[in-house]
Coordinates of C-alpha atoms in Angstrom, one line a residue:
M20 CA 16.2 7.8 18.8
N21 CA 16.4 10.6 16.3
I22 CA 12.7 11.2 15.4
K23 CA 12.9 14.8 14.3
P24 CA 13.5 14.1 10.5
L25 CA 10.4 11.9 10.5
L26 CA 8.3 14.4 12.3
D27 CA 9.4 17.2 10.0
W28 CA 8.5 15.1 7.0
M29 CA 5.1 14.1 8.4
I30 CA 4.2 17.7 9.2
E31 CA 5.1 19.0 5.8
R32 CA 3.4 16.1 3.9
Q33 CA 0.2 16.6 5.9
R34 CA 0.4 20.4 5.2
I35 CA 0.6 19.6 1.5
Y36 CA -2.5 17.4 1.8
R37 CA -4.5 20.1 3.6
R38 CA -3.5 22.8 1.1
R39 CA -4.5 20.6 -1.8
Q40 CA -7.8 19.8 -0.1
R41 CA -8.5 23.5 0.4
G42 CA -7.9 24.1 -3.3
D43 CA -4.8 26.2 -2.8
P44 CA -2.9 26.7 -6.1
P45 CA 0.5 25.0 -6.4
P46 CA 3.2 24.8 -5.4
W47 CA 1.9 23.5 -2.0
T48 CA 5.4 23.4 -0.4
D49 CA 8.7 25.2 -0.5
D50 CA 10.6 21.9 0.1
P51 CA 12.5 21.3 -3.1
V52 CA 12.5 17.5 -2.7
M53 CA 8.8 17.3 -2.0
R54 CA 8.1 19.5 -5.0
K55 CA 10.2 17.3 -7.3
F56 CA 9.1 13.8 -6.2
H57 CA 5.9 12.1 -5.4
F58 CA 5.3 10.9 -1.8
C59 CA 2.4 9.0 -0.3
N60 CA 0.3 10.7 2.4
V61 CA 1.2 10.2 6.0
F62 CA -2.2 8.5 6.4
R63 CA -2.7 5.5 4.1
S64 CA -6.5 6.1 4.2
L65 CA -6.0 9.5 2.5
D66 CA -4.2 8.1 -0.6
R67 CA -6.2 8.4 -3.7
T68 CA -6.2 4.6 -4.5
T69 CA -7.3 3.7 -1.0
A70 CA -10.0 6.4 -1.0
W71 CA -11.3 5.1 -4.4
L72 CA -11.3 1.5 -3.2
V73 CA -13.3 2.4 -0.1
E74 CA -15.9 4.3 -2.0
N75 CA -16.3 2.1 -5.1
W76 CA -15.4 -1.4 -3.8
Y77 CA -15.4 -1.9 -0.1
L78 CA -18.4 0.1 1.2
P79 CA -20.8 -1.1 -1.6
N80 CA -19.7 -4.7 -1.1
A81 CA -19.2 -4.9 2.6
M82 CA -21.3 -8.0 3.1
R83 CA -20.0 -10.0 0.2
T84 CA -18.1 -13.2 0.9
S85 CA -15.6 -12.2 -1.9
L86 CA -14.5 -9.1 0.0
P87 CA -11.2 -10.5 1.3
F88 CA -10.2 -11.8 -2.1
A89 CA -11.1 -8.4 -3.6
C90 CA -8.7 -6.8 -1.1
Y91 CA -5.9 -8.9 -2.5
L92 CA -6.9 -8.2 -6.1
A93 CA -7.0 -4.4 -5.2
R94 CA -3.4 -4.5 -3.9
Y95 CA -1.9 -6.7 -6.6
G96 CA -0.5 -3.6 -8.2
F97 CA -3.1 -2.7 -10.8
S98 CA -3.9 1.0 -11.5
V99 CA -7.3 2.4 -10.6
P100 CA -8.5 2.4 -14.3
T101 CA -7.5 -1.2 -14.6
L102 CA -9.4 -2.1 -11.4
D103 CA -12.4 -0.1 -12.5
E104 CA -12.5 -2.1 -15.8
I105 CA -12.1 -5.4 -14.0
G106 CA -14.8 -4.5 -11.6
F107 CA -15.4 -5.8 -8.1
P108 CA -15.0 -9.6 -8.2
R109 CA -18.5 -10.8 -7.1
R110 CA -17.6 -14.0 -8.9
W111 CA -14.0 -14.8 -9.9
D112 CA -13.8 -15.0 -13.7
P113 CA -10.2 -15.5 -14.6
A114 CA -10.9 -15.8 -18.4
R115 CA -12.6 -12.4 -18.4
V116 CA -9.9 -10.7 -16.3
L117 CA -7.3 -12.1 -18.7
R118 CA -9.2 -10.6 -21.7
V119 CA -9.4 -7.2 -19.9
L120 CA -5.6 -7.2 -19.2
R121 CA -4.8 -8.3 -22.8
A122 CA -7.1 -5.6 -24.2
R123 CA -5.5 -2.9 -22.2
R124 CA -2.0 -3.9 -23.4
A125 CA -3.0 -4.4 -27.0
P126 CA -1.4 -2.1 -29.6
A127 CA -4.7 -0.4 -30.3
R128 CA -5.0 0.8 -26.7
R129 CA -1.5 0.6 -25.0
E130 CA -3.1 1.6 -21.6
T131 CA -1.3 1.3 -18.3
I132 CA -2.1 -1.8 -16.3
C133 CA -0.1 -1.3 -13.1
T134 CA 1.1 1.5 -10.9
G135 CA 4.8 2.5 -11.0
A136 CA 5.3 0.7 -7.7
F137 CA 4.7 -2.8 -9.2
Q138 CA 7.7 -5.0 -9.5
V139 CA 8.1 -8.5 -11.0
W140 CA 11.0 -10.8 -10.2
P141 CA 13.3 -10.9 -13.3
G142 CA 12.9 -14.7 -13.5
L143 CA 9.2 -14.3 -14.1
Q144 CA 9.5 -11.7 -16.9
R145 CA 9.8 -14.4 -19.5
R146 CA 6.1 -15.1 -19.2
P147 CA 3.3 -12.7 -20.4
F148 CA 2.5 -10.5 -17.5
E149 CA -1.3 -11.0 -17.7
E150 CA -1.0 -14.8 -17.6
H151 CA 1.2 -14.6 -14.6
A152 CA -1.1 -12.2 -12.8
V153 CA -4.3 -14.3 -13.4
E154 CA -2.5 -17.5 -12.3
I155 CA -1.5 -15.9 -8.9
L156 CA -4.9 -14.3 -8.4
S157 CA -6.6 -17.7 -9.1
A158 CA -4.3 -19.4 -6.5
V159 CA -5.2 -16.7 -3.9
H160 CA -8.9 -17.2 -4.8
A161 CA -8.6 -20.9 -4.3
A162 CA -6.9 -20.6 -1.0
R163 CA -9.4 -18.1 0.5
R164 CA -11.6 -20.9 2.0
S165 CA -8.7 -21.9 4.3
W166 CA -8.4 -18.5 5.9
S167 CA -9.6 -18.3 9.5
W168 CA -12.4 -15.8 10.2
Q169 CA -10.5 -13.7 12.7
P170 CA -6.8 -14.0 12.1
T171 CA -4.3 -11.4 13.3
L172 CA -2.5 -9.3 10.7
R173 CA 0.6 -11.3 11.1
E174 CA -1.3 -14.6 10.6
M175 CA -3.1 -13.2 7.5
C176 CA 0.1 -12.2 6.0
A177 CA 1.6 -15.6 6.7
E178 CA -1.4 -17.3 5.1
L179 CA -1.0 -15.3 1.9
T180 CA 2.7 -15.7 1.6
K181 CA 2.3 -19.5 1.6
I182 CA 0.9 -19.1 -1.9
R183 CA 3.5 -19.3 -4.6
G184 CA 4.1 -15.9 -6.1
V185 CA 2.7 -13.8 -3.3
G186 CA 5.2 -11.5 -1.7
R187 CA 5.4 -9.9 1.7
F188 CA 4.6 -6.4 0.5
T189 CA 1.4 -7.3 -1.2
S190 CA 0.2 -9.6 1.5
Y191 CA 0.6 -6.8 4.1
Q192 CA -1.2 -4.3 1.9
A193 CA -4.0 -6.8 1.3
A194 CA -4.3 -7.6 5.0
L195 CA -4.5 -3.9 5.9
D196 CA -7.3 -3.5 3.4
M197 CA -9.2 -6.5 4.8
Q198 CA -9.0 -4.6 8.2
L199 CA -10.0 -1.3 6.5
S200 CA -13.0 -2.8 4.7
G201 CA -14.3 -4.3 8.0
W202 CA -13.8 -8.0 7.0
F203 CA -11.9 -8.6 10.2
R204 CA -10.7 -6.8 13.3
P205 CA -7.2 -8.1 14.0
A206 CA -6.1 -7.9 17.6
D207 CA -2.5 -6.8 16.6
V208 CA -3.5 -3.9 14.3
D209 CA -1.9 -1.5 16.7
S210 CA 0.9 -3.6 17.9
W211 CA 2.4 -5.3 14.8
C212 CA 3.4 -4.2 11.3
S213 CA 5.5 -5.7 8.5
V214 CA 8.9 -4.0 8.4
Q215 CA 10.3 -4.4 4.9
A216 CA 13.2 -3.0 2.9
G217 CA 12.1 0.7 2.5
S218 CA 10.6 1.1 6.0
L219 CA 13.5 -0.8 7.5
A220 CA 15.9 1.7 5.9
G221 CA 13.9 4.6 7.4
L222 CA 13.7 2.8 10.8
R223 CA 17.5 2.5 10.8
M224 CA 17.6 6.3 10.3
V225 CA 15.2 7.1 13.2
C226 CA 15.5 4.3 15.7
P227 CA 18.7 2.2 15.0
E228 CA 18.6 0.6 18.4
D229 CA 15.3 -1.2 17.6
V230 CA 14.6 -2.1 14.0
T231 CA 11.5 -4.2 14.7
A232 CA 7.8 -3.6 15.0
S233 CA 8.4 -2.6 18.6
G234 CA 10.6 0.2 17.4
V235 CA 7.8 1.4 15.1
A236 CA 5.5 1.4 18.1
K237 CA 7.9 3.6 20.1
I238 CA 8.0 6.0 17.2
R239 CA 4.2 6.0 16.9
D240 CA 3.7 6.8 20.6
E241 CA 6.3 9.7 20.4
A242 CA 4.8 11.0 17.2
R243 CA 1.3 11.1 18.6
R244 CA 2.5 13.1 21.6
A245 CA 4.6 15.5 19.5
L246 CA 2.2 16.1 16.7
A247 CA -1.3 16.0 18.2
H248 CA -1.5 19.8 18.3
K249 CA -0.4 20.1 14.6
D250 CA -3.3 18.3 13.1
I251 CA -6.2 16.4 14.7
M252 CA -5.5 13.3 12.5
F253 CA -2.1 12.8 14.2
R254 CA -4.0 11.7 17.4
G255 CA -5.0 8.6 15.6
L256 CA -1.7 7.8 14.0
A257 CA -1.5 4.0 13.5
M258 CA 1.4 1.5 13.3
H259 CA 1.0 1.1 9.5
D260 CA 0.9 4.9 9.0
V261 CA 4.3 5.1 10.7
E262 CA 5.7 2.1 8.8
H263 CA 4.7 3.7 5.5
S264 CA 6.0 7.1 6.5
L265 CA 9.4 5.5 7.4
C266 CA 9.6 4.2 3.9
E267 CA 8.7 7.6 2.5
L268 CA 11.3 9.2 4.7
Y269 CA 14.0 7.0 3.2
K270 CA 12.8 8.0 -0.3
Y271 CA 12.9 11.6 0.8
S272 CA 16.5 11.2 2.0
R273 CA 17.6 9.7 -1.3
G274 CA 15.8 12.6 -3.2
G275 CA 17.7 15.1 -1.0
A276 CA 20.9 13.5 -2.0
G277 CA 20.0 13.8 -5.7
R278 CA 19.2 10.1 -6.1
R279 CA 15.8 9.1 -7.1
Y280 CA 14.4 6.2 -5.1
R281 CA 14.1 2.8 -6.9
P282 CA 13.2 -0.5 -5.2
N283 CA 16.3 -2.6 -4.8
S284 CA 16.4 -6.4 -5.1
E285 CA 15.4 -6.7 -1.4
S286 CA 12.2 -4.7 -1.9
R287 CA 11.1 -6.2 -5.2
R288 CA 8.1 -8.3 -5.0
I289 CA 6.5 -11.0 -7.1
A290 CA 2.9 -9.8 -6.6

């Protein structure tokens, strides 16, 4: 296992976060790749979208039965301004959401709907995006009553991907938010993660002998030991934090080679 490149990336990315939080002026790093490209935080909970969702959606609506569906809606790929305009789905109103999306895309506004990470399969691009989005969201909303109360992360992801149009990436992000929001406490939160194209590429760089969730667990344990003295947050490094960081390490390696990261056909998702 060659964990040093990942540890170096984690340390420097966390330093950038701390410097920005202190209000230090840019640049926050001397690393040329990190200065040129955007990378997510080591800890998913620190990312701006996640922090906004916790403050504006999850905490104020912690007792609502629509919370798990809201987690999927939140991770569909919409930008924060779009989510803010849609509002927390206390009641699912697909006609209203369709109007919001169309209004944002209208020539009079031309406002962004999704983040840069959102990908749609080429075969679905023939349909208006907003119609496709509302159709999938409505299908997820209809399926929510069949979800067991205390599934594992793996089971929750499997339930979501049964729905036509729901991809593995979004299902995993939504399931993590269901755990983050307190809707359920999955028994496998610290023993399983969904290893997908980007994180798989990073895992092959760090632990080629085990490119499964158990390999991610080995990296997590070693990273906790190696980094606990660097920042107190590293003591609570979770499986999903390592999985996300492996994806970012792969992006970093491509940036260092002068190639900007773009999701390939493996990592594209429907929703």
